Coordinates of C-alpha atoms in Angstrom, one line a residue:
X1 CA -3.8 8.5 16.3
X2 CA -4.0 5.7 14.1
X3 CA -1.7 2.5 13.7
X4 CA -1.3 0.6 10.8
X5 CA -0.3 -3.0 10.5
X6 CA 0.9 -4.6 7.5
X7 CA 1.3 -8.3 6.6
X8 CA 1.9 -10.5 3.9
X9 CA 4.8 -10.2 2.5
X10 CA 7.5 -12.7 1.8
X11 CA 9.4 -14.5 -1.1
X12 CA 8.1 -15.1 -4.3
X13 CA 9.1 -16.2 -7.7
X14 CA 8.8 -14.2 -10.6
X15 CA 5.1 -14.6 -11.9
X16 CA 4.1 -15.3 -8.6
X17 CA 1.9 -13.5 -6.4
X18 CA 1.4 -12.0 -3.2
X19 CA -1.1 -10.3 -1.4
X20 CA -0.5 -7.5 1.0
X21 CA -3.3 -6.5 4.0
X22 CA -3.0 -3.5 6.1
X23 CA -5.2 -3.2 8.8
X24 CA -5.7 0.2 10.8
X25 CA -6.7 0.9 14.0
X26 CA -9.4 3.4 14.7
X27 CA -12.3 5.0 12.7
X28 CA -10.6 6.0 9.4
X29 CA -13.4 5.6 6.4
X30 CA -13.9 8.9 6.2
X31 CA -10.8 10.8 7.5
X32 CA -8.1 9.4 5.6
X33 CA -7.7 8.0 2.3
X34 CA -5.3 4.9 2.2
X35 CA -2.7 3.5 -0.3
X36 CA 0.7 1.7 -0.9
X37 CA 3.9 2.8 -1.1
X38 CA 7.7 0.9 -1.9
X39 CA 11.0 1.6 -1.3
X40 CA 13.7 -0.4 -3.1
X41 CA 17.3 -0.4 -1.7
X42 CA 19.3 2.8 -2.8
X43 CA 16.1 4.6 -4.0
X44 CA 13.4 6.8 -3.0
X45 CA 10.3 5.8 -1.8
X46 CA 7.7 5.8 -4.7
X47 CA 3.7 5.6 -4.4
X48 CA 2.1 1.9 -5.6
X49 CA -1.5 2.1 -5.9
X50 CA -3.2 5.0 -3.4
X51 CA -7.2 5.5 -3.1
X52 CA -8.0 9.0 -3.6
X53 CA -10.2 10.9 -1.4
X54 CA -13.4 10.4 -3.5
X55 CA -13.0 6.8 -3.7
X56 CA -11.0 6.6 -6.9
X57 CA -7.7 4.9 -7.5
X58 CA -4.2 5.6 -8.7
X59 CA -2.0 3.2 -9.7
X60 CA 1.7 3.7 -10.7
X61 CA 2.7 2.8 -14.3
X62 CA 4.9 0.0 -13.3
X63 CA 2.2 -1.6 -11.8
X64 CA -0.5 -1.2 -13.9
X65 CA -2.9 -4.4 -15.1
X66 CA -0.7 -6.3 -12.7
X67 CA -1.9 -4.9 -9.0
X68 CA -5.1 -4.4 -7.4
X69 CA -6.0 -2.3 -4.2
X70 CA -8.9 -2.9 -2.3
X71 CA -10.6 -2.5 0.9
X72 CA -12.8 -4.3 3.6
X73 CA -16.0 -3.6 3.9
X74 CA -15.5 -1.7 7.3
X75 CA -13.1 0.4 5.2
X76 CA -10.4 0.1 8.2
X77 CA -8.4 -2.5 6.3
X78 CA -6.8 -2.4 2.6
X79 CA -5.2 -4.9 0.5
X80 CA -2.6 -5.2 -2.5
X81 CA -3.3 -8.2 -4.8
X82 CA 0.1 -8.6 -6.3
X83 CA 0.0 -10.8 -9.7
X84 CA 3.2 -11.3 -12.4
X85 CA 5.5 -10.6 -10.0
X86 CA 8.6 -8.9 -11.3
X87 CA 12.4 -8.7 -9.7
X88 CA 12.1 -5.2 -9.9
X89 CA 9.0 -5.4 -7.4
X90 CA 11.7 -6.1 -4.9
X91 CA 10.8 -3.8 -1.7
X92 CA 9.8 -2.8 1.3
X93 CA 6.3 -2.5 1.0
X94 CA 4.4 0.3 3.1
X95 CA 0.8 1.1 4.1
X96 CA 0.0 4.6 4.2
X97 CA -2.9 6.5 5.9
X98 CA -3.6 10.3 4.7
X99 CA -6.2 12.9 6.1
X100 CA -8.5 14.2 3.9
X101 CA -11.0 17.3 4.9
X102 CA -10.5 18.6 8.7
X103 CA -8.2 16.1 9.3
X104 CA -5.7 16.8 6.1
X105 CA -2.1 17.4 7.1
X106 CA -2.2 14.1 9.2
X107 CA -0.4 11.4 8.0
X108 CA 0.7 7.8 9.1
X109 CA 3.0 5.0 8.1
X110 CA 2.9 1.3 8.9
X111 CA 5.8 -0.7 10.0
X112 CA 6.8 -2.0 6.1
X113 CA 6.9 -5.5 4.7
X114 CA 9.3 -6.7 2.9
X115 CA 8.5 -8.6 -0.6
X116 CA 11.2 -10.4 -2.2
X117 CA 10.9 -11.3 -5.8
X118 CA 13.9 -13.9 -6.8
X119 CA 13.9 -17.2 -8.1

């Protein structure tokens, strides 16, 4: 089982920026690969910026140039530097936690943050 804990979020204006942590209980370094997700009001939710199994990382074309993942060093926490905030990065921001190798098929959500970009 692992729980995931996400914090950070809050208002901001536009060209501001946030940073979002999620930290996850357990050993995960090597059994799940981690990433952020959003849901907007009235839409589906959409992948941010994931890490792929091998290490790699994806980042969603709206986001591009403007947000960074990252990780700790133990590998159990991940961050989303969020620069040039945009209104349209209005959400509810969510940590994500997906199996890779024995342990694919396994998959866990945090709680969500919101992030609010207004002036």
């Amino acid at each position: 089982q692992v729980q995931l804990v996400e914090s950070g979020g809050g208002l901001v204006q536009p060209g501001g920026s946030l940073r979002l942590s999620c930290a996850a209980s357990g050993s995960i370094a090597s059994r799940y690969a981690m990433g952020w997700y959003r849901q907007a009001p009235g839409k589906q939710r959409e992948s941010v910026a994931t890490f792929t199994s091998g290490g790699s990382t994806n980042y969603a074309d709206s986001v591009k140039g403007r947000f960074t993942i990252s990780r700790g060093n133990g590998k159990s926490t991940v961050y989303l530097q969020m620069n040039s905030l945009k209104p349209e990065d209005t959400a509810v921001y969510y940590c994500n936690a997906r199996g890779i190798g024995i342990w694919y098929g396994q998959d866990y959500w945090g709680q969500g943050t919101q992030v609010t970009v207004s002036s």
